[in-house]
Each structure stands twice: as C-alpha cells, then as structure tokens.
mmCIF file of C-alpha atoms and ligand atoms in Angstrom:
data_model
loop_
_atom_site.group_PDB
_atom_site.id
_atom_site.type_symbol
_atom_site.label_atom_id
_atom_site.label_comp_id
_atom_site.label_asym_id
_atom_site.label_seq_id
_atom_site.Cartn_x
_atom_site.Cartn_y
_atom_site.Cartn_z
ATOM 1 C CA UNK H 1 26.912 -258.534 -126.320
ATOM 2 C CA UNK H 2 29.743 -259.583 -128.496
ATOM 3 C CA UNK H 3 28.840 -260.861 -132.068
ATOM 4 C CA UNK H 4 30.822 -263.829 -133.911
ATOM 5 C CA UNK H 5 33.105 -261.917 -136.513
ATOM 6 C CA UNK H 6 32.198 -264.679 -139.116
ATOM 7 C CA UNK H 7 28.316 -264.873 -138.875
ATOM 8 C CA UNK H 8 27.055 -262.405 -136.400
ATOM 9 C CA UNK H 9 25.571 -264.530 -133.887
ATOM 10 C CA UNK H 10 26.101 -264.617 -130.385
ATOM 11 C CA UNK H 11 30.272 -264.824 -129.480
ATOM 12 C CA UNK H 12 31.137 -267.630 -127.141
ATOM 13 C CA UNK H 13 35.100 -266.729 -127.149
ATOM 14 C CA UNK H 14 37.382 -263.883 -128.151
ATOM 15 C CA UNK H 15 40.353 -264.804 -129.636
ATOM 16 C CA UNK H 16 42.599 -261.917 -128.679
ATOM 17 C CA UNK H 17 45.704 -262.300 -130.679
ATOM 18 C CA UNK H 18 43.595 -262.949 -134.165
ATOM 19 C CA UNK H 19 41.128 -260.020 -133.173
ATOM 20 C CA UNK H 20 38.325 -262.138 -133.551
ATOM 21 C CA UNK H 21 34.977 -262.689 -131.598
ATOM 22 C CA UNK H 22 33.646 -266.573 -132.339
ATOM 23 C CA UNK H 23 30.274 -268.186 -131.840
ATOM 24 C CA UNK H 24 30.286 -271.865 -130.942
ATOM 25 C CA UNK H 25 30.364 -273.302 -134.452
ATOM 26 C CA UNK H 26 32.754 -270.977 -135.740
ATOM 27 C CA UNK H 27 35.162 -271.746 -132.890
ATOM 28 C CA UNK H 28 35.049 -275.399 -133.413
ATOM 29 C CA UNK H 29 35.917 -274.901 -136.902
ATOM 30 C CA UNK H 30 38.774 -272.621 -136.053
ATOM 31 C CA UNK H 31 40.179 -274.844 -133.302
ATOM 32 C CA UNK H 32 40.150 -277.672 -135.515
ATOM 33 C CA UNK H 33 41.986 -275.686 -138.261
ATOM 34 C CA UNK H 34 44.348 -274.604 -135.845
ATOM 35 C CA UNK H 35 45.244 -278.058 -135.049
ATOM 36 C CA UNK H 36 45.248 -279.520 -138.812
ATOM 37 C CA UNK H 37 47.405 -276.305 -140.095
ATOM 38 C CA UNK H 38 49.743 -277.144 -137.359
ATOM 39 C CA UNK H 39 50.018 -280.806 -138.232
ATOM 40 C CA UNK H 40 50.553 -280.054 -141.654
ATOM 41 C CA UNK H 41 52.997 -277.067 -141.204
ATOM 42 C CA UNK H 42 55.215 -278.517 -138.740
ATOM 43 C CA UNK H 43 55.235 -282.000 -140.786
ATOM 44 C CA UNK H 44 54.134 -284.075 -137.613
ATOM 45 C CA UNK H 45 52.252 -286.670 -139.488
ATOM 46 C CA UNK H 46 51.768 -287.728 -142.907
ATOM 47 C CA UNK H 47 49.133 -289.174 -144.951
ATOM 48 C CA UNK H 48 48.508 -293.027 -144.245
ATOM 49 C CA UNK H 49 50.265 -292.593 -140.845
ATOM 50 C CA UNK H 50 48.567 -293.944 -137.424
ATOM 51 C CA UNK H 51 48.941 -291.972 -134.328
ATOM 52 C CA UNK H 52 48.446 -292.862 -130.742
ATOM 53 C CA UNK H 53 46.868 -290.267 -128.323
ATOM 54 C CA UNK H 54 47.607 -290.762 -124.710
ATOM 55 C CA UNK H 55 44.676 -289.489 -122.944
ATOM 56 C CA UNK H 56 44.845 -288.636 -119.397
ATOM 57 C CA UNK H 57 41.276 -287.673 -118.251
ATOM 58 C CA UNK H 58 42.016 -284.033 -118.415
ATOM 59 C CA UNK H 59 40.471 -281.444 -120.875
ATOM 60 C CA UNK H 60 43.460 -281.006 -122.817
ATOM 61 C CA UNK H 61 43.953 -284.719 -124.035
ATOM 62 C CA UNK H 62 40.420 -285.148 -124.604
ATOM 63 C CA UNK H 63 40.499 -282.150 -126.676
ATOM 64 C CA UNK H 64 43.511 -283.274 -128.825
ATOM 65 C CA UNK H 65 41.489 -286.525 -129.239
ATOM 66 C CA UNK H 66 38.503 -285.176 -130.289
ATOM 67 C CA UNK H 67 39.841 -282.765 -132.660
ATOM 68 C CA UNK H 68 42.523 -285.032 -134.063
ATOM 69 C CA UNK H 69 39.637 -287.615 -134.805
ATOM 70 C CA UNK H 70 37.681 -284.841 -136.445
ATOM 71 C CA UNK H 71 40.434 -284.123 -138.798
ATOM 72 C CA UNK H 72 41.884 -287.328 -139.248
ATOM 73 C CA UNK H 73 39.754 -287.845 -142.714
ATOM 74 C CA UNK H 74 41.097 -284.947 -144.454
ATOM 75 C CA UNK H 75 44.782 -285.623 -143.192
ATOM 76 C CA UNK H 76 44.143 -289.279 -144.149
ATOM 77 C CA UNK H 77 45.509 -290.474 -140.938
ATOM 78 C CA UNK H 78 44.432 -293.067 -138.418
ATOM 79 C CA UNK H 79 43.959 -291.980 -134.954
ATOM 80 C CA UNK H 80 44.331 -294.831 -131.861
ATOM 81 C CA UNK H 81 43.824 -293.938 -127.953
ATOM 82 C CA UNK H 82 45.218 -295.221 -124.892
ATOM 83 C CA UNK H 83 44.745 -294.546 -121.068
ATOM 84 C CA UNK H 84 47.400 -295.222 -118.489
ATOM 85 C CA UNK H 85 45.849 -296.146 -115.250
ATOM 86 C CA UNK H 86 48.398 -294.720 -112.611
ATOM 87 C CA UNK H 87 46.733 -296.204 -109.763
ATOM 88 C CA UNK H 88 46.668 -292.819 -107.636
ATOM 89 C CA UNK H 89 43.439 -293.657 -105.367
ATOM 90 C CA UNK H 90 40.198 -292.212 -106.086
ATOM 91 C CA UNK H 91 41.794 -289.326 -108.564
ATOM 92 C CA UNK H 92 42.735 -292.255 -110.944
ATOM 93 C CA UNK H 93 39.321 -293.706 -110.387
ATOM 94 C CA UNK H 94 37.726 -290.370 -111.525
ATOM 95 C CA UNK H 95 40.080 -290.556 -114.389
ATOM 96 C CA UNK H 96 38.995 -293.947 -115.493
ATOM 97 C CA UNK H 97 35.427 -293.221 -115.282
ATOM 98 C CA UNK H 98 35.703 -290.241 -117.557
ATOM 99 C CA UNK H 99 37.745 -291.948 -120.061
ATOM 100 C CA UNK H 100 34.990 -294.264 -120.345
ATOM 101 C CA UNK H 101 32.582 -291.784 -120.948
ATOM 102 C CA UNK H 102 34.906 -289.988 -123.454
ATOM 103 C CA UNK H 103 35.176 -293.272 -125.290
ATOM 104 C CA UNK H 104 31.566 -293.379 -125.705
ATOM 105 C CA UNK H 105 30.925 -289.813 -126.643
ATOM 106 C CA UNK H 106 33.501 -289.929 -129.310
ATOM 107 C CA UNK H 107 32.526 -293.904 -130.357
ATOM 108 C CA UNK H 108 36.530 -294.297 -130.054
ATOM 109 C CA UNK H 109 37.947 -297.347 -128.346
ATOM 110 C CA UNK H 110 40.290 -296.252 -125.682
ATOM 111 C CA UNK H 111 42.577 -299.057 -124.305
ATOM 112 C CA UNK H 112 43.253 -298.898 -120.578
ATOM 113 C CA UNK H 113 46.460 -299.957 -119.122
ATOM 114 C CA UNK H 114 46.866 -300.236 -115.560
ATOM 115 C CA UNK H 115 50.383 -299.538 -113.943
ATOM 116 C CA UNK H 116 49.477 -301.639 -110.859
ATOM 117 C CA UNK H 117 48.189 -304.442 -113.227
ATOM 118 C CA UNK H 118 51.645 -304.886 -114.531
ATOM 119 C CA UNK H 119 53.764 -303.876 -111.672
ATOM 120 C CA UNK H 120 51.686 -304.815 -108.746
ATOM 121 C CA UNK H 121 51.983 -301.124 -107.251
ATOM 122 C CA UNK H 122 50.770 -297.637 -108.572
ATOM 123 C CA UNK H 123 52.948 -294.424 -108.510
ATOM 124 C CA UNK H 124 52.676 -293.499 -104.922
ATOM 125 C CA UNK H 125 53.912 -296.806 -103.675
ATOM 126 C CA UNK H 126 56.720 -296.882 -106.417
ATOM 127 C CA UNK H 127 57.696 -293.364 -105.414
ATOM 128 C CA UNK H 128 57.652 -294.222 -101.738
ATOM 129 C CA UNK H 129 59.950 -297.301 -102.146
ATOM 130 C CA UNK H 130 62.245 -295.639 -104.541
ATOM 131 C CA UNK H 131 62.711 -292.557 -102.433
ATOM 132 C CA UNK H 132 61.932 -290.262 -105.295
ATOM 133 C CA UNK H 133 59.290 -287.648 -105.907
ATOM 134 C CA UNK H 134 55.895 -288.955 -107.159
ATOM 135 C CA UNK H 135 56.081 -286.385 -110.358
ATOM 136 C CA UNK H 136 59.478 -287.645 -111.186
ATOM 137 C CA UNK H 137 58.444 -291.444 -111.167
ATOM 138 C CA UNK H 138 54.976 -290.827 -112.750
ATOM 139 C CA UNK H 139 56.931 -288.856 -115.754
ATOM 140 C CA UNK H 140 59.158 -291.857 -115.951
ATOM 141 C CA UNK H 141 56.395 -294.437 -116.042
ATOM 142 C CA UNK H 142 54.305 -292.602 -118.453
ATOM 143 C CA UNK H 143 57.138 -292.475 -121.053
ATOM 144 C CA UNK H 144 58.204 -295.684 -120.582
ATOM 145 C CA UNK H 145 54.712 -297.211 -120.900
ATOM 146 C CA UNK H 146 53.473 -294.996 -123.670
ATOM 147 C CA UNK H 147 56.800 -295.412 -125.636
ATOM 148 C CA UNK H 148 56.555 -299.260 -125.436
ATOM 149 C CA UNK H 149 53.027 -299.335 -125.872
ATOM 150 C CA UNK H 150 52.908 -297.175 -129.111
ATOM 151 C CA UNK H 151 56.079 -299.153 -130.458
ATOM 152 C CA UNK H 152 54.188 -302.622 -129.759
ATOM 153 C CA UNK H 153 51.373 -301.418 -131.505
ATOM 154 C CA UNK H 154 52.995 -299.954 -134.324
ATOM 155 C CA UNK H 155 51.915 -296.280 -135.023
ATOM 156 C CA UNK H 156 53.993 -294.120 -136.542
ATOM 157 C CA UNK H 157 53.782 -291.470 -133.629
ATOM 158 C CA UNK H 158 52.669 -290.618 -130.349
ATOM 159 C CA UNK H 159 50.705 -287.196 -129.933
ATOM 160 C CA UNK H 160 50.686 -285.250 -126.743
ATOM 161 C CA UNK H 161 48.220 -282.941 -125.424
ATOM 162 C CA UNK H 162 50.792 -280.040 -124.806
ATOM 163 C CA UNK H 163 49.410 -276.547 -125.396
ATOM 164 C CA UNK H 164 51.056 -272.950 -125.253
ATOM 165 C CA UNK H 165 50.394 -272.421 -121.880
ATOM 166 C CA UNK H 166 52.154 -275.579 -120.933
ATOM 167 C CA UNK H 167 55.209 -275.101 -123.466
ATOM 168 C CA UNK H 168 56.001 -271.577 -123.138
ATOM 169 C CA UNK H 169 56.561 -271.165 -119.419
ATOM 170 C CA UNK H 170 58.613 -274.492 -119.405
ATOM 171 C CA UNK H 171 60.586 -272.815 -122.258
ATOM 172 C CA UNK H 172 61.408 -269.701 -120.438
ATOM 173 C CA UNK H 173 62.006 -271.211 -117.076
ATOM 174 C CA UNK H 174 64.698 -273.324 -118.917
ATOM 175 C CA UNK H 175 65.993 -270.193 -120.827
ATOM 176 C CA UNK H 176 66.366 -268.286 -117.701
ATOM 177 C CA UNK H 177 68.020 -270.977 -115.937
ATOM 178 C CA UNK H 178 70.524 -271.235 -118.704
ATOM 179 C CA UNK H 179 69.437 -274.701 -120.008
ATOM 180 C CA UNK H 180 68.809 -273.596 -123.574
ATOM 181 C CA UNK H 181 69.214 -277.190 -124.779
ATOM 182 C CA UNK H 182 66.236 -278.109 -122.675
ATOM 183 C CA UNK H 183 64.266 -275.132 -124.274
ATOM 184 C CA UNK H 184 65.067 -275.961 -127.485
ATOM 185 C CA UNK H 185 63.514 -279.842 -127.132
ATOM 186 C CA UNK H 186 60.265 -278.226 -126.922
ATOM 187 C CA UNK H 187 59.729 -278.246 -130.633
ATOM 188 C CA UNK H 188 56.220 -279.290 -132.348
ATOM 189 C CA UNK H 189 57.947 -282.782 -133.464
ATOM 190 C CA UNK H 190 60.736 -285.252 -131.328
ATOM 191 C CA UNK H 191 61.858 -287.668 -134.293
ATOM 192 C CA UNK H 192 62.093 -291.167 -132.942
ATOM 193 C CA UNK H 193 64.336 -293.877 -133.762
ATOM 194 C CA UNK H 194 63.391 -296.840 -135.354
ATOM 195 C CA UNK H 195 62.313 -300.004 -133.076
ATOM 196 C CA UNK H 196 62.885 -298.404 -129.517
ATOM 197 C CA UNK H 197 61.966 -294.478 -129.789
ATOM 198 C CA UNK H 198 58.608 -293.708 -131.113
ATOM 199 C CA UNK H 199 58.252 -290.221 -132.808
ATOM 200 C CA UNK H 200 56.266 -287.795 -130.768
ATOM 201 C CA UNK H 201 54.356 -284.652 -131.767
ATOM 202 C CA UNK H 202 52.329 -281.928 -130.133
ATOM 203 C CA UNK H 203 49.238 -281.100 -132.411
ATOM 204 C CA UNK H 204 48.426 -278.469 -129.566
ATOM 205 C CA UNK H 205 51.599 -276.434 -130.477
ATOM 206 C CA UNK H 206 49.531 -273.418 -131.416
ATOM 207 C CA UNK H 207 46.638 -273.260 -129.330
ATOM 208 C CA UNK H 208 46.186 -271.702 -125.654
ATOM 209 C CA UNK H 209 44.761 -273.583 -122.643
ATOM 210 C CA UNK H 210 41.552 -271.652 -122.462
ATOM 211 C CA UNK H 211 40.849 -272.579 -126.057
ATOM 212 C CA UNK H 212 41.223 -276.310 -125.169
ATOM 213 C CA UNK H 213 38.764 -275.760 -122.425
ATOM 214 C CA UNK H 214 36.039 -274.134 -124.328
ATOM 215 C CA UNK H 215 36.445 -276.519 -127.182
ATOM 216 C CA UNK H 216 35.992 -279.338 -124.436
ATOM 217 C CA UNK H 217 32.933 -277.771 -123.083
ATOM 218 C CA UNK H 218 31.369 -276.787 -126.557
ATOM 219 C CA UNK H 219 31.821 -280.124 -127.555
ATOM 220 C CA UNK H 220 30.560 -281.716 -124.336
ATOM 221 C CA UNK H 221 33.840 -283.788 -123.884
ATOM 222 C CA UNK H 222 33.975 -285.149 -120.130
ATOM 223 C CA UNK H 223 36.968 -284.461 -118.268
ATOM 224 C CA UNK H 224 38.018 -284.640 -114.546
ATOM 225 C CA UNK H 225 37.513 -281.485 -112.551
ATOM 226 C CA UNK H 226 39.858 -282.132 -109.748
ATOM 227 C CA UNK H 227 43.582 -282.200 -109.838
ATOM 228 C CA UNK H 228 45.840 -285.048 -108.980
ATOM 229 C CA UNK H 229 46.991 -284.913 -105.516
ATOM 230 C CA UNK H 230 50.618 -284.527 -106.266
ATOM 231 C CA UNK H 231 50.278 -281.448 -108.644
ATOM 232 C CA UNK H 232 52.938 -278.983 -107.672
ATOM 233 C CA UNK H 233 51.923 -275.329 -108.085
ATOM 234 C CA UNK H 234 54.995 -273.630 -106.605
ATOM 235 C CA UNK H 235 58.540 -273.156 -108.055
ATOM 236 C CA UNK H 236 59.862 -270.800 -110.772
ATOM 237 C CA UNK H 237 57.754 -272.329 -113.408
ATOM 238 C CA UNK H 238 54.636 -270.785 -111.842
ATOM 239 C CA UNK H 239 56.196 -267.406 -111.268
ATOM 240 C CA UNK H 240 57.266 -267.483 -115.028
ATOM 241 C CA UNK H 241 53.635 -268.862 -116.045
ATOM 242 C CA UNK H 242 51.890 -265.770 -114.013
ATOM 243 C CA UNK H 243 54.599 -263.262 -115.734
ATOM 244 C CA UNK H 244 53.629 -264.614 -119.263
ATOM 245 C CA UNK H 245 50.190 -264.676 -118.614
ATOM 246 C CA UNK H 246 50.363 -261.049 -117.688
ATOM 247 C CA UNK H 247 52.298 -260.176 -120.746
ATOM 248 C CA UNK H 248 50.158 -261.894 -122.944
ATOM 249 C CA UNK H 249 47.432 -259.864 -121.946
ATOM 250 C CA UNK H 250 48.879 -256.562 -122.804
ATOM 251 C CA UNK H 251 50.524 -258.181 -125.837
ATOM 252 C CA UNK H 252 48.213 -260.609 -127.310
ATOM 253 C CA UNK H 253 49.853 -263.770 -129.021
ATOM 254 C CA UNK H 254 53.470 -263.083 -127.533
ATOM 255 C CA UNK H 255 53.409 -266.481 -125.987
ATOM 256 C CA UNK H 256 52.486 -268.177 -129.610
ATOM 257 C CA UNK H 257 55.252 -265.942 -131.340
ATOM 258 C CA UNK H 258 57.927 -267.275 -128.439
ATOM 259 C CA UNK H 259 57.003 -270.931 -129.355
ATOM 260 C CA UNK H 260 57.101 -270.544 -133.246
ATOM 261 C CA UNK H 261 60.729 -269.078 -132.446
ATOM 262 C CA UNK H 262 61.609 -272.068 -130.398
ATOM 263 C CA UNK H 263 60.016 -274.475 -133.195
ATOM 264 C CA UNK H 264 62.199 -272.530 -135.597
ATOM 265 C CA UNK H 265 65.503 -273.081 -133.193
ATOM 266 C CA UNK H 266 64.884 -276.312 -132.286
ATOM 267 C CA UNK H 267 65.883 -277.718 -135.558
ATOM 268 C CA UNK H 268 69.138 -276.667 -135.149
ATOM 269 C CA UNK H 269 69.794 -278.398 -131.950
ATOM 270 C CA UNK H 270 67.787 -281.526 -132.217
ATOM 271 C CA UNK H 271 70.410 -283.448 -134.311
ATOM 272 C CA UNK H 272 72.761 -283.488 -131.118
ATOM 273 C CA UNK H 273 70.411 -285.278 -129.077
ATOM 274 C CA UNK H 274 71.573 -289.028 -128.710
ATOM 275 C CA UNK H 275 70.126 -291.954 -127.110
ATOM 276 C CA UNK H 276 71.731 -295.667 -126.633
ATOM 277 C CA UNK H 277 69.541 -298.592 -125.721
ATOM 278 C CA UNK H 278 69.069 -300.072 -122.317
ATOM 279 C CA UNK H 279 70.835 -303.326 -121.869
ATOM 280 C CA UNK H 280 68.197 -304.876 -120.006
ATOM 281 C CA UNK H 281 65.029 -304.302 -122.061
ATOM 282 C CA UNK H 282 66.173 -302.617 -124.914
ATOM 283 C CA UNK H 283 64.598 -299.384 -124.975
ATOM 284 C CA UNK H 284 65.877 -295.825 -124.965
ATOM 285 C CA UNK H 285 68.573 -294.893 -122.427
ATOM 286 C CA UNK H 286 71.227 -292.302 -121.905
ATOM 287 C CA UNK H 287 73.526 -294.864 -119.708
ATOM 288 C CA UNK H 288 73.810 -298.394 -119.790
ATOM 289 C CA UNK H 289 70.213 -299.557 -118.174
ATOM 290 C CA UNK H 290 67.435 -297.286 -118.619
ATOM 291 C CA UNK H 291 65.990 -294.879 -115.713
ATOM 292 C CA UNK H 292 62.755 -297.102 -115.690
ATOM 293 C CA UNK H 293 64.637 -300.420 -115.106
ATOM 294 C CA UNK H 294 66.976 -298.662 -112.354
ATOM 295 C CA UNK H 295 63.495 -297.562 -110.802
ATOM 296 C CA UNK H 296 62.013 -300.642 -110.632
ATOM 297 C CA UNK H 297 65.332 -302.287 -109.555
ATOM 298 C CA UNK H 298 65.252 -300.029 -106.724
ATOM 299 C CA UNK H 299 61.454 -299.939 -105.724
ATOM 300 C CA UNK H 300 60.590 -303.713 -106.936
ATOM 301 C CA UNK H 301 64.018 -305.726 -106.729
ATOM 302 C CA UNK H 302 63.365 -306.710 -110.312
ATOM 303 C CA UNK H 303 64.213 -304.798 -113.462
ATOM 304 C CA UNK H 304 60.584 -304.775 -114.591
ATOM 305 C CA UNK H 305 61.348 -303.240 -118.122
ATOM 306 C CA UNK H 306 61.153 -306.567 -120.192
ATOM 307 C CA UNK H 307 57.929 -308.105 -118.468
ATOM 308 C CA UNK H 308 56.119 -304.447 -119.108
ATOM 309 C CA UNK H 309 56.945 -304.824 -122.912
ATOM 310 C CA UNK H 310 55.872 -308.620 -122.912
ATOM 311 C CA UNK H 311 52.510 -307.320 -121.256
ATOM 312 C CA UNK H 312 52.071 -304.434 -123.525
ATOM 313 C CA UNK H 313 52.660 -306.652 -126.638
ATOM 314 C CA UNK H 314 50.092 -308.885 -125.561
ATOM 315 C CA UNK H 315 47.384 -306.303 -125.208
ATOM 316 C CA UNK H 316 48.439 -304.486 -128.324
ATOM 317 C CA UNK H 317 48.351 -307.923 -130.247
ATOM 318 C CA UNK H 318 44.858 -308.766 -129.060
HETATM 319 FE FE1 LIG N 1 51.977 -287.754 -112.261
HETATM 320 FE FE2 LIG N 1 52.421 -285.642 -110.854
HETATM 321 FE FE3 LIG N 1 50.717 -285.413 -112.797
HETATM 322 FE FE4 LIG N 1 49.894 -286.457 -110.656
HETATM 323 S S1 LIG N 1 50.537 -284.142 -110.541
HETATM 324 S S2 LIG N 1 49.697 -287.187 -112.906
HETATM 325 S S3 LIG N 1 52.108 -287.648 -109.984
HETATM 326 S S4 LIG N 1 52.991 -285.936 -113.085
HETATM 327 ZN ZN1 LIG N 2 29.825 -267.338 -136.184
HETATM 328 ZN ZN1 LIG N 3 65.381 -300.757 -119.348
#
C-alpha cells in the first residue's frame, strides 16, 4: 500500500508529475494550494475582487467553487455562484438537483437562471429552430448569459472550471489545424472590456481532471454522473486527447508544461483581439449584431439580447 509522502498515512492518489503520493488531507491541501498559486502567479484576481463561478452540476465546476471558496479568505476575494439551467430534459433536471445539494454542502447561495424562463424555450428547441448544432447554440447562450449576469451583478471576473485535460487537447488540436490564434486564447486570463465584456479567469489552469475528481470525492461534493445527451465524443479533439494522455503517462507533466508555454505565448497574442458592441443589445460582438441576437432572431423571430439583460439585471439586483 502506497504511503503519503508527507505524513506516512495511507495514500489516496499519486501525483506522477510531482513524484508524490498523498493522503486525503494532504491532497486537499495540495489541490487548494495549486488553485491559490495559479490565481496569484497569473494575476487572475487581486485582493478585494469578487468573482463569479458558473457551476454546471459537473465535478470540475464543483471542485472550482469549493476550492476557490476555501482559499478566498487568504486571497481576500469574494466568491459568488450562478447556475444556468439549460432546459435539456432530465439532464438539466438532474443538474439542478445536484446544484441545490452543492449549495447546501458548501453553505453558498447559488443563483439559478433558467434559459426557458427567459426565452420560453430550452437549448434543444433553440437549436432545432435555428438549424444549428446543440453544442454550438449552448456555448453561445452560456457565454452570453454568464457575461451579462456577471456584468449586472458587478463582479470583477468570471471563473471557469477548465483544467489541463480540457485545455491541452483543444490547444494542440488548434495548433495541428493551423489555428495558432485560437490556441493562444487558451491562457489563464482573458481580459475584459469595461461595461460589456467581463474578465475571464481559469483557476484550474494547472490541475488535471483526475485531481478534480478525487478532490470532489474526498470533499463529498455532489455532481452529476450522467453526461449531457448531446456530448460529442468523436472527432480530432478526442484523438488528440487520447494521444496526449498516453504521452503524459510516459512523460508525466508534459501537458502541464505545454499549457505553461501557452500561457507565456498567450501574452503576445491577446492584444490583437478586438471586439465591438452589438448594435441591438450592446454586448460584445465581432459584427454589427452579436451572435446571440442573430440566433434568437432566427429561432424566435426577435433579437432577445435586450430582454435577457433586463431579466438578469432584475435578478442580480434583487
Ligand atoms: Fe451544452 Fe453540448 Fe455541453 Fe450539452 S454537451 S451541456 S449541449 S455544450
Ligand atoms: Zn498525508
Ligand atoms: Zn446583441
């Protein structure tokens, strides 16, 4: 039986890249230390900031909310949480149930915003009416709602639960496809623009997915076990993911080093990114009208941006 490298008790995890075995107690300390040091090292948040965590019901965002809350006093930050109910049948119902439990376990209020309550339809119906893939519509809606909610609730940043195993395959896939600019966007911080684009930070930038899972299990955090019915598991990214997993087994920590190099490169690229404002709703847009207003015009016959912002301002102000 493997023993904890720090105290000699029974180990629950081996951290290959650090050549350490850790018991439950020392692993929690290790994980939260990684989150805290990433926040400081990459300048994600400063003393006095408030940060919004968007919790999906999955293990990664649950681990993010719990760990960030745990280190919030030391960092001098305030943590808020929101859950976007996507209206995807029994999957979203399970997510909502889990979120209510998570809120109880952590003693944190998680504001719930229902896409259906605002738009009258959920993701699947929006996708059907617009003729676009569910995940493309979902990504657009999530980005729009979370950005608008964060702006109306006046937080300094939104924290997302992306870890190394999300980011590294996506970055490498983009490099292989020649989209270097997209890979460069995967740094630990995406700066915002006052009034219409909130700053986004990734406190799990230096942790692996299995570490999030073990952290959530030890802490007893509830999370959904079933995947969304629209999860797409084929394609280049999943092949790249398998390739990177096997390389990381032979060369522990190679994914981590890869993401650190992206973080370095990222600083050179990010300044070239430019957004304008949607002429309908005032939110970030690369064209005259933002993607969300175009999507809802096609699916619902109305550009719904302004009514979503009004709705979210009411919730954030209540
Ligand atoms: Fe949304 Fe697609 Fe993820 Fe389901 S799998 S939650 S539709 S992005
Ligand atoms: Zn120990
Ligand atoms: Zn718009």
